[in-house]
Protein backbone atom coordinates (compact mmCIF):
# COMPACT_ATOMS: atom_id res chain seq x y z
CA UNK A 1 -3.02 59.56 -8.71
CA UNK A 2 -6.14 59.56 -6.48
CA UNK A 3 -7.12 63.11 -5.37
CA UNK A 4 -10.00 63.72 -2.74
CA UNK A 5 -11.26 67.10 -2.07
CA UNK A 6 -13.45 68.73 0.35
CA UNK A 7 -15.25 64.91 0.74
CA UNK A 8 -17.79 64.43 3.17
CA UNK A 9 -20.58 61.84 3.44
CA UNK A 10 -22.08 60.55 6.72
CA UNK A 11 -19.76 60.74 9.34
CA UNK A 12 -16.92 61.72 7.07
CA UNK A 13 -14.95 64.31 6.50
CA UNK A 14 -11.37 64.41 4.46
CA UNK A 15 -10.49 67.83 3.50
CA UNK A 16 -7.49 66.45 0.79
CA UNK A 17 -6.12 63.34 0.18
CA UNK A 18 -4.01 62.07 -2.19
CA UNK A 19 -3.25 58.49 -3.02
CA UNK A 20 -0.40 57.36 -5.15
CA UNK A 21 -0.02 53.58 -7.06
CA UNK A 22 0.82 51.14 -4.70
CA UNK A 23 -0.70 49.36 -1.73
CA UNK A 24 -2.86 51.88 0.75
CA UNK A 25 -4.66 50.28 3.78
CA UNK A 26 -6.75 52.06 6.09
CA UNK A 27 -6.52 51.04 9.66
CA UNK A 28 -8.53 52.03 12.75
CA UNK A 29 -11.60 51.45 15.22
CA UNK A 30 -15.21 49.99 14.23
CA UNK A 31 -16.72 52.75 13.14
CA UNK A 32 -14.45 54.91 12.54
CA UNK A 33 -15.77 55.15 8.64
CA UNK A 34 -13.24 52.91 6.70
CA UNK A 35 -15.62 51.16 5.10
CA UNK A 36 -17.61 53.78 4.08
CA UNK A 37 -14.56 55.46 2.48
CA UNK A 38 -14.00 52.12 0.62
CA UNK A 39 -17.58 52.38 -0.93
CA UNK A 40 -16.83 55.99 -1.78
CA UNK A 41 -13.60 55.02 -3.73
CA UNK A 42 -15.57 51.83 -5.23
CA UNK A 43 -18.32 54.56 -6.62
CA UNK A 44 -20.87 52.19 -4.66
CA UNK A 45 -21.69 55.04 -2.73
CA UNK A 46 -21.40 59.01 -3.73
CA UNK A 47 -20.35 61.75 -1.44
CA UNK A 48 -22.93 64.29 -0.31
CA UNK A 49 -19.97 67.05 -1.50
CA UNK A 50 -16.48 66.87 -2.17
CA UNK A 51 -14.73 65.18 -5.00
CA UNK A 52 -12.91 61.79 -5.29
CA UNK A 53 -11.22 61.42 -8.91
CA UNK A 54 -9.20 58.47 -9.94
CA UNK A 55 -6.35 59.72 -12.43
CA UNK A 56 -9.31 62.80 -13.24
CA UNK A 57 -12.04 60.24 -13.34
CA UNK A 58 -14.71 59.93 -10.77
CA UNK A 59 -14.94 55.99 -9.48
CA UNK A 60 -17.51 55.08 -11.53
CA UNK A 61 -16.55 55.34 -14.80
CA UNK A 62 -12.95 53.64 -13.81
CA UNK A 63 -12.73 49.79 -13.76
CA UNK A 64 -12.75 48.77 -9.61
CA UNK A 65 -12.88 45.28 -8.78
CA UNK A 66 -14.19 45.05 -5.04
CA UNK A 67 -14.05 42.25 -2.38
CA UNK A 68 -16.48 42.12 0.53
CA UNK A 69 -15.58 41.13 3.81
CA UNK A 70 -18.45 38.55 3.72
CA UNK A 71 -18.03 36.85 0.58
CA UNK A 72 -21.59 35.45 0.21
CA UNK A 73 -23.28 38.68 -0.19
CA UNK A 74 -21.77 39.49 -3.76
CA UNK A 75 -22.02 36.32 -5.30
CA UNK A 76 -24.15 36.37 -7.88
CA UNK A 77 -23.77 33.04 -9.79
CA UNK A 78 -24.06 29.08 -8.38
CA UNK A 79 -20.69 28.00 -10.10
CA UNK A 80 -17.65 28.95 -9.79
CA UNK A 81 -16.73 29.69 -13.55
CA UNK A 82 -19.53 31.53 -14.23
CA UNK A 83 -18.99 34.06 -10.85
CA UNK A 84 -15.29 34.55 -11.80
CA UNK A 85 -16.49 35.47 -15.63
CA UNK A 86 -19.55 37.56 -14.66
CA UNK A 87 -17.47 40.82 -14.91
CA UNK A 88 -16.25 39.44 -18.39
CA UNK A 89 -19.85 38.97 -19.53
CA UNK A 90 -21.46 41.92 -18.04
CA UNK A 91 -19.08 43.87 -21.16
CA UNK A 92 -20.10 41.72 -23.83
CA UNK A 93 -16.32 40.07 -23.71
CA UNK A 94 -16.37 37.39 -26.46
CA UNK A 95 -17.17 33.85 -25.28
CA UNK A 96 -13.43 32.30 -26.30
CA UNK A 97 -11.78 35.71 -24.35
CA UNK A 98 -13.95 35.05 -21.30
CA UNK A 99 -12.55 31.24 -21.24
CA UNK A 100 -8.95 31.78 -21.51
CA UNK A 101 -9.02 34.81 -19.00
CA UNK A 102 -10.81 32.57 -16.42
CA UNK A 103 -8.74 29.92 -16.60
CA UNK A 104 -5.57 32.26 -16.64
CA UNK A 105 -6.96 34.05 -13.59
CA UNK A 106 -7.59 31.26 -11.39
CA UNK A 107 -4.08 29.19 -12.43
CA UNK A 108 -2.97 32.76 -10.73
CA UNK A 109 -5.48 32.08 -7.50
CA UNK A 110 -4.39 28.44 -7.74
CA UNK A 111 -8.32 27.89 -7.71
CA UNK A 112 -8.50 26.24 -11.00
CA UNK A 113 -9.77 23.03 -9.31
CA UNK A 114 -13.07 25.06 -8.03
CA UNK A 115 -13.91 25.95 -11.71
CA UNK A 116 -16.34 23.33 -11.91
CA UNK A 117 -17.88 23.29 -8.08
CA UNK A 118 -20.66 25.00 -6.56
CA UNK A 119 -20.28 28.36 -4.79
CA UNK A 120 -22.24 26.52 -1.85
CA UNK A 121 -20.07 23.89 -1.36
CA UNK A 122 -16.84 26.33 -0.80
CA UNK A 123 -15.08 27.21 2.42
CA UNK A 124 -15.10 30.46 3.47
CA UNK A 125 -11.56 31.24 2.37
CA UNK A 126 -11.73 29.65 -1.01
CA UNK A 127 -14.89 31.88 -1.81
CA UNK A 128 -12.23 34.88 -0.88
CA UNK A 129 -10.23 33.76 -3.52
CA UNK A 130 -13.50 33.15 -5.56
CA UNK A 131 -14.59 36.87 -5.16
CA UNK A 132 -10.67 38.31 -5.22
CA UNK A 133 -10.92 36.33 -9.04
CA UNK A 134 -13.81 38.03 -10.16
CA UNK A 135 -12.53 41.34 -8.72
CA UNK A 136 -9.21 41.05 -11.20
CA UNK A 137 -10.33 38.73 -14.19
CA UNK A 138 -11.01 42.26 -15.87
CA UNK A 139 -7.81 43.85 -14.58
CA UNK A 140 -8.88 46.72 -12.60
CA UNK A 141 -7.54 49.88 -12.59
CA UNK A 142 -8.39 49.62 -8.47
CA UNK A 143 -8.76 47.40 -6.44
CA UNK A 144 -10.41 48.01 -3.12
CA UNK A 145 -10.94 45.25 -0.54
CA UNK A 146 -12.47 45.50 2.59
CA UNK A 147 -11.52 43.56 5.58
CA UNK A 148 -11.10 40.33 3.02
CA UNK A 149 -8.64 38.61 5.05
CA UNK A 150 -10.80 38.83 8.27
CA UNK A 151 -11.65 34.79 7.33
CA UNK A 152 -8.31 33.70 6.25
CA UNK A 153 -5.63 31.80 7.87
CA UNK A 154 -2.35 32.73 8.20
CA UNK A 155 -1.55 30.93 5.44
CA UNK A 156 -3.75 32.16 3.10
CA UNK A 157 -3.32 35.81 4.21
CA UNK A 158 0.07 35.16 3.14
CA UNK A 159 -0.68 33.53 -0.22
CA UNK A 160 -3.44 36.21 -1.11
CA UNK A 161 -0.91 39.06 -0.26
CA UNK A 162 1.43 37.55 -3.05
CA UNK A 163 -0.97 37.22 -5.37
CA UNK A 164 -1.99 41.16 -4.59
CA UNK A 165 1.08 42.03 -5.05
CA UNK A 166 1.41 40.20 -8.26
CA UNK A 167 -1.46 41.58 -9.61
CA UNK A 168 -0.32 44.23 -11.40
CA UNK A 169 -3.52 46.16 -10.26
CA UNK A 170 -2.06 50.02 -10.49
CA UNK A 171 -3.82 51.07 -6.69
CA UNK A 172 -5.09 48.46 -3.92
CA UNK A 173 -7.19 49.93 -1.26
CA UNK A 174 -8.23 48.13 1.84
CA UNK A 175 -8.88 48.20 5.14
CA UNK A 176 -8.23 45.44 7.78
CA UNK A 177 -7.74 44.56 11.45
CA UNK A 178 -4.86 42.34 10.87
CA UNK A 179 -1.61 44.73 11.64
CA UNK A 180 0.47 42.10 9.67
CA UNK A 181 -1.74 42.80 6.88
CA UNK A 182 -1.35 46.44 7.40
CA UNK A 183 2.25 46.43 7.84
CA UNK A 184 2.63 44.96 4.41
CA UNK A 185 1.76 48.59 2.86
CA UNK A 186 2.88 51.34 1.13
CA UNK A 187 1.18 53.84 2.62
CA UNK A 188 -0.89 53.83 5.75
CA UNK A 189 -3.94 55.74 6.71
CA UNK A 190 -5.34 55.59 10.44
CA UNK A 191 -9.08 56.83 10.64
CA UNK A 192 -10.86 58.10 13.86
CA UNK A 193 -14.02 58.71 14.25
CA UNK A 194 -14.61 59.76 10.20
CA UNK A 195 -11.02 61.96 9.97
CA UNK A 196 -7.75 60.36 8.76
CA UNK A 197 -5.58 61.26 11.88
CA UNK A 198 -1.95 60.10 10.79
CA UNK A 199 -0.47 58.89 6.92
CA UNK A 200 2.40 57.97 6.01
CA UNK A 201 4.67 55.00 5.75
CA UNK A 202 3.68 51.84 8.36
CA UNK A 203 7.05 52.76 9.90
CA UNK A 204 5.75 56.88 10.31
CA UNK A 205 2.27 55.74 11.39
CA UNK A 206 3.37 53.17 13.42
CA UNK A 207 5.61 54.68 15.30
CA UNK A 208 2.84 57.20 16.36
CA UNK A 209 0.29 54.38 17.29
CA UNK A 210 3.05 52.84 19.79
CA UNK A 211 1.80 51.39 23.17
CA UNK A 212 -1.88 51.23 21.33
CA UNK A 213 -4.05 48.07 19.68
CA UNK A 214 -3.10 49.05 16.57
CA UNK A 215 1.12 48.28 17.02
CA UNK A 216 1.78 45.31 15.64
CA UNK A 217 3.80 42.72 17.99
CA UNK A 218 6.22 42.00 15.58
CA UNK A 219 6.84 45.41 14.03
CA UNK A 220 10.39 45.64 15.96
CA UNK A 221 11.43 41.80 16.48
């Protein structure tokens, strides 16, 4: 279980939260702090007070895998092999270990073919599934994306949510605009202006976010 208490850092402020295994995604305007609560659960930023634990361990000393909306600014490594096996080398993981989870991790991805190709010469969705590979070759205890499928066709959304899914990751948190993304969820949190104003199921939240931006067109067809 994730358990936030008393957080608050910028415009933020969650008196107590509590976030159970599964799929959470955070929906809401520009703004209104969801990515800043992703870096808070990632332990890339730290509250000024408050407390965020992950199963009574703060974020950074749990393994998070994370996934930038814009791709580009994480990579770290020209080829593709050697960005999906960075987290693998950064802990020392023997060379022969590092191999077979790369290849395992990207016959997941169905990315094996990139394994050889330059980060450069990628499309915008295939460095998604790039950074999503690097994010679970060390199978994360989280997983927290943030807008990730903002690039992605319809298609891939749809093949990337499968492979989420699949992942066996214990607790997914992301935020997105897509409300086909969202509605894929199970459990939903709506922020405004820093404050979580409704949880719950996408059925409980969406039912309150009716007539709005944020009700997917689908939801009752």
């Amino acid at each position: 279980m994730i358990s936030i208490e008393c957080l608050r850092y910028r415009n933020l402020a969650i008196d107590a939260l509590t976030i159970r295994p599964g799929i959470t995604t955070i929906i809401g305007a520009n703004g209104s702090g969801k990515t800043t609560f992703l870096k808070l659960c990632a332990g890339i930023a730290l509250p000024d007070s408050g407390t965020i634990m992950i199963d009574d361990a703060p974020p950074r000393l749990t393994e998070i895998g994370w996934v930038n909306e814009y791709p580009d600014r994480n990579i770290l490594f020209v080829n593709v092999f050697d960005e999906i096996a960075s987290p693998l080398r950064f802990r020392s993981t023997p060379c022969g270990t590092i191999d077979s989870s790369v290849r395992e991790c990207a016959g997941a991805l169905g990315i094996t073919r990139l394994l050889k190709r330059s980060v450069h010469e990628l499309s915008g969705g295939e460095k998604v599934l790039v950074s999503l590979a690097a994010a679970l070759v060390h199978r994360p205890k989280v997983l927290v994306l943030d807008e990730y499928d903002s690039h992605l066709d319809l298609r891939s959304s749809v093949k990337i949510e499968k492979i989420i899914r699949s992942s066996g990751v214990e607790y997914v948190i992301r935020c997105t605009q897509m409300m086909d993304t969202a509605i894929n969820s199970d459990h939903l949190l709506f922020f405004d202006a820093g404050r979580i104003t409704r949880e719950g199921t996408p059925d409980q939240v969406f039912s309150f976010l009716k007539g709005t931006a944020y009700y997917p067109v689908l939801w009752e067809c």
